[in-house]
Short mmCIF file of C-alpha atoms and ligand atoms in Angstrom, two decimals:
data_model
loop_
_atom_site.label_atom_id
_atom_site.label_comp_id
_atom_site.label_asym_id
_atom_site.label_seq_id
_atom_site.Cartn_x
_atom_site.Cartn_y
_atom_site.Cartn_z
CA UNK A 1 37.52 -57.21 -27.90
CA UNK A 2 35.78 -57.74 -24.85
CA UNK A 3 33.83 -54.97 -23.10
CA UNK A 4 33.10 -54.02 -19.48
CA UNK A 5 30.61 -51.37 -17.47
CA UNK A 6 31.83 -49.63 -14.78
CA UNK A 7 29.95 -47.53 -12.53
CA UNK A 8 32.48 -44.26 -10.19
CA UNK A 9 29.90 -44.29 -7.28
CA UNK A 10 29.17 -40.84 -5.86
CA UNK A 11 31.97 -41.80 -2.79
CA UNK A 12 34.13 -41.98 -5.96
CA UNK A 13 33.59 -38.28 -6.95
CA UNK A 14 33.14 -36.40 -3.47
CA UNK A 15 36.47 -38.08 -2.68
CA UNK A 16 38.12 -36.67 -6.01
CA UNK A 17 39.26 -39.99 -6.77
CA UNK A 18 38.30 -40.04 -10.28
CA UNK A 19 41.32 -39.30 -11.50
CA UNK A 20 43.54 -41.80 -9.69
CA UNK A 21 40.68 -44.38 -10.53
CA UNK A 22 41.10 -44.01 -14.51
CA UNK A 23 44.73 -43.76 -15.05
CA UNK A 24 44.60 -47.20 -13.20
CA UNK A 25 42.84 -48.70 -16.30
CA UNK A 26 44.52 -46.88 -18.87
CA UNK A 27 47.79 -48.12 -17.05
CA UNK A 28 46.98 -51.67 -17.44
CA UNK A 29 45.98 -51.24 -21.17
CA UNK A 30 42.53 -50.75 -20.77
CA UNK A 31 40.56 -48.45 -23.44
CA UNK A 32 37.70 -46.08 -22.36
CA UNK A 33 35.48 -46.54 -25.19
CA UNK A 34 32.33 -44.58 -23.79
CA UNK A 35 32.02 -41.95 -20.49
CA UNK A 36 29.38 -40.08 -18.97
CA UNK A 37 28.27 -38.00 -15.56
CA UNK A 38 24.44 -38.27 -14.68
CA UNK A 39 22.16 -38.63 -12.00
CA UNK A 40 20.82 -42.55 -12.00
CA UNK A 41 17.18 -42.68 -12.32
CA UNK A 42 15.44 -45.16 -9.32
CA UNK A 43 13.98 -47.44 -11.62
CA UNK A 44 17.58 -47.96 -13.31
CA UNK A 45 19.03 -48.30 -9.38
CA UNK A 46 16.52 -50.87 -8.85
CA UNK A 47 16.94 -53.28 -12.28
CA UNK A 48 20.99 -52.80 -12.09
CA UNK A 49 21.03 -53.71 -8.57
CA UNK A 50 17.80 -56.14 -9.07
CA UNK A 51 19.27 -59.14 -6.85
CA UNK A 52 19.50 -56.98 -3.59
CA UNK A 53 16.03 -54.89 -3.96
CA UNK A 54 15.26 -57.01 -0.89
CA UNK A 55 18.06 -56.51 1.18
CA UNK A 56 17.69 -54.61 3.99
CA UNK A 57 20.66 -52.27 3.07
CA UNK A 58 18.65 -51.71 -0.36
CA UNK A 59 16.91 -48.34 0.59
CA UNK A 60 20.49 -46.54 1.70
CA UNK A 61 22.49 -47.84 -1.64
CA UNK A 62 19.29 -46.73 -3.80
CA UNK A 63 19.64 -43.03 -2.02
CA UNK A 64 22.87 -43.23 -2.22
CA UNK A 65 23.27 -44.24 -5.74
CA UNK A 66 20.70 -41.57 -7.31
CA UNK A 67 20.93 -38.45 -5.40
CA UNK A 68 24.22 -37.67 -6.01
CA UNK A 69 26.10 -37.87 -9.54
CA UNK A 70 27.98 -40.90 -10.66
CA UNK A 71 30.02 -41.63 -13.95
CA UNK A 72 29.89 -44.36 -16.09
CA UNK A 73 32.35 -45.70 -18.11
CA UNK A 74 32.36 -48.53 -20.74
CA UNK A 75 35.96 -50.37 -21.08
CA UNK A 76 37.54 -52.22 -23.57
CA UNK A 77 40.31 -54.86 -23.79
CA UNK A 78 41.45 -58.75 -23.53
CA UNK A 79 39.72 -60.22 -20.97
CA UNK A 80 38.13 -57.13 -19.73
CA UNK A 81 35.45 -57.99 -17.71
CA UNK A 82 37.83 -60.19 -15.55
CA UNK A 83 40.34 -57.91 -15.25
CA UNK A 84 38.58 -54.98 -14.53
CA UNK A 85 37.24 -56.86 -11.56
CA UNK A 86 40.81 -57.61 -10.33
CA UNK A 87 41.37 -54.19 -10.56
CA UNK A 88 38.68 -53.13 -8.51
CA UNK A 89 39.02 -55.73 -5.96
CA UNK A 90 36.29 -57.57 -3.91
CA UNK A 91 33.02 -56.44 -2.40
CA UNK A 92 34.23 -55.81 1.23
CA UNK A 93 36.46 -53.25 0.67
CA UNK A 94 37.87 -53.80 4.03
CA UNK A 95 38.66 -57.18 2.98
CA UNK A 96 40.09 -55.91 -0.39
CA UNK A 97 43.65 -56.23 -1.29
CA UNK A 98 46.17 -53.94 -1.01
CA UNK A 99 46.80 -52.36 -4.80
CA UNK A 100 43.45 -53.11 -5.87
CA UNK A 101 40.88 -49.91 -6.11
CA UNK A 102 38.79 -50.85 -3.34
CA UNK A 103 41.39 -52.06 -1.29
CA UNK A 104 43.58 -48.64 -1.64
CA UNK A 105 40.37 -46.14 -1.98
CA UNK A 106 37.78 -47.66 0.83
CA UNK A 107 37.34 -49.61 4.13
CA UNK A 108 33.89 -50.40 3.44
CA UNK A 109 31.10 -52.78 1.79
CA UNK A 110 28.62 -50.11 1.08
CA UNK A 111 30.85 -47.45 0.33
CA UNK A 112 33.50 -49.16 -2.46
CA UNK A 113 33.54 -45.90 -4.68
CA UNK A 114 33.62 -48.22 -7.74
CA UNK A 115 31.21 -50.71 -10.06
CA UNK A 116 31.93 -53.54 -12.45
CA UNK A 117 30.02 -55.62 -14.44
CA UNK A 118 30.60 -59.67 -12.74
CA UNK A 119 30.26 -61.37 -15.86
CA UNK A 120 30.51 -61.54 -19.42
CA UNK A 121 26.30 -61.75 -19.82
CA UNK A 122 25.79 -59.32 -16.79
CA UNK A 123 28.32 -57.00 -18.81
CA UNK A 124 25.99 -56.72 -22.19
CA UNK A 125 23.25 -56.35 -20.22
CA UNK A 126 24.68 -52.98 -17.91
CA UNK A 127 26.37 -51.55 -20.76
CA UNK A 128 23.14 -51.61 -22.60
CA UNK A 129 21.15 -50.52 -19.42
CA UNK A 130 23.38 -46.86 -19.40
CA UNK A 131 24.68 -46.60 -23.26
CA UNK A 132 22.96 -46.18 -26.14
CA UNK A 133 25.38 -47.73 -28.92
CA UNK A 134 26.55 -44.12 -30.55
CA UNK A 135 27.43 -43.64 -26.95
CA UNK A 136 30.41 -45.78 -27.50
CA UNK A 137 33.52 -45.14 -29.90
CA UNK A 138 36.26 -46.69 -31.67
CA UNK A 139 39.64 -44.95 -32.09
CA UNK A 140 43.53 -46.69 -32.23
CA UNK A 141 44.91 -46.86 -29.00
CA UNK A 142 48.80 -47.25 -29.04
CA UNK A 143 48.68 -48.82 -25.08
CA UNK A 144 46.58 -51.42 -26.58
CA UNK A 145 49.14 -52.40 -29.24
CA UNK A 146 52.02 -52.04 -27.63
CA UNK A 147 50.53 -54.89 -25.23
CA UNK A 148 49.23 -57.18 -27.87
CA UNK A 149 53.23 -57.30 -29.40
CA UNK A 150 54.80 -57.82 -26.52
CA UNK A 151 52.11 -60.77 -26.11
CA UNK A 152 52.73 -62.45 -29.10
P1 IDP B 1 29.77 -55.87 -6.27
O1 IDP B 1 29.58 -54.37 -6.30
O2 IDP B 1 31.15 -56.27 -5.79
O3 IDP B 1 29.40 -56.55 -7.57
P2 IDP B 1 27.23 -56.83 -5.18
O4 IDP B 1 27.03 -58.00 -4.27
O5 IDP B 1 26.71 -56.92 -6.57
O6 IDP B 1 28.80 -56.48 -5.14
O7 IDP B 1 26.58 -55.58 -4.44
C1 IDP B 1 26.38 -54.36 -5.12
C2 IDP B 1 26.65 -53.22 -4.16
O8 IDP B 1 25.71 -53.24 -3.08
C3 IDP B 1 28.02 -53.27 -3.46
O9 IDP B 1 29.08 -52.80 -4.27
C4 IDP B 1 27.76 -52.37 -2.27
O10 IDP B 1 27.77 -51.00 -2.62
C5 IDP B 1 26.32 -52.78 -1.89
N1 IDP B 1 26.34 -53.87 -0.91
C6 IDP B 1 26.51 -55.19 -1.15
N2 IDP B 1 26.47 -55.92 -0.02
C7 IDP B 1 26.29 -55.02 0.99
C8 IDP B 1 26.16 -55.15 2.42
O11 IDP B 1 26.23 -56.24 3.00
N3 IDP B 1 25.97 -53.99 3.12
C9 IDP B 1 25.90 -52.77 2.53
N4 IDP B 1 26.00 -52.61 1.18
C10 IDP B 1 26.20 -53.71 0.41
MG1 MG B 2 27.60 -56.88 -8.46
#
């Protein structure tokens, strides 16, 4: 099964949209397999977002991103990585669909109260940047099953 990091950006939580955010994975089929609250060191702000250190919106999404608490979840599932970022919708949350998270949740680029991992590759590397494997868990989930038979 494929796996996925996702990052609830501090927007996320002062909004008290964590809740509506979840159930929108779990819905789908999707299976939290590792969750956590923590203040994001600077060093980790600058290697996760490494390919826009030099943008000159970098300083405000580093600030952003590690003075306040964020949550991060690993997720689990067919095709996760992909369809996690359907879920969540593109960068410009103004140009976001309606019924994706960013599209429903934000009118913004910088603030789009959610993370997800872009690829399969970049996914390995950002679970592995915020979870330390006994971090993650296994355990039956019957949403998972139910969508596998009515697959097959
Ligand atoms: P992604 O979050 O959809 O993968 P990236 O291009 O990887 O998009 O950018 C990471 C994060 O950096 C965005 O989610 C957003 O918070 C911020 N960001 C990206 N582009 C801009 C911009 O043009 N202005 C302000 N913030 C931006
Ligand atoms: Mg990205």
């Amino acid at each position: 099964m494929e796996q996925t990091l996702i990052l609830l950006k501090p927007d996320a939580l002062q909004r008290g949209l964590v809740g509506s955010i979840l159930s929108r994975f779990e819905n789908k089929g999707l299976k939290i397999v590792g969750l956590k609250m923590f203040h994001m060191a600077k060093e980790k702000s600058k290697e996760h977002y490494s390919h826009l250190v030099d943008k000159p919106f970098y300083h405000d999404l580093e600030k952003f991103m590690t003075h306040h608490p964020v949550i991060a979840m690993v997720i689990e599932g067919k095709e996760a990585v992909e369809v996690v970022r359907l879920i969540v919708g593109p960068t410009n949350a103004s140009k976001a669909p309606a019924g994706s998270i960013r599209g429903d949740f934000s009118n913004s680029t910088s603030r789009n109260v959610i993370h997800a991992s872009d690829s399969k590759e970049t996914a390995k590397n950002e679970i592995t940047r915020f979870f330390k494997p006994e971090e993650l868990f296994s355990y039956a989930f019957k949403n998972e099953d139910y969508l596998k038979a009515s697959d097959e």
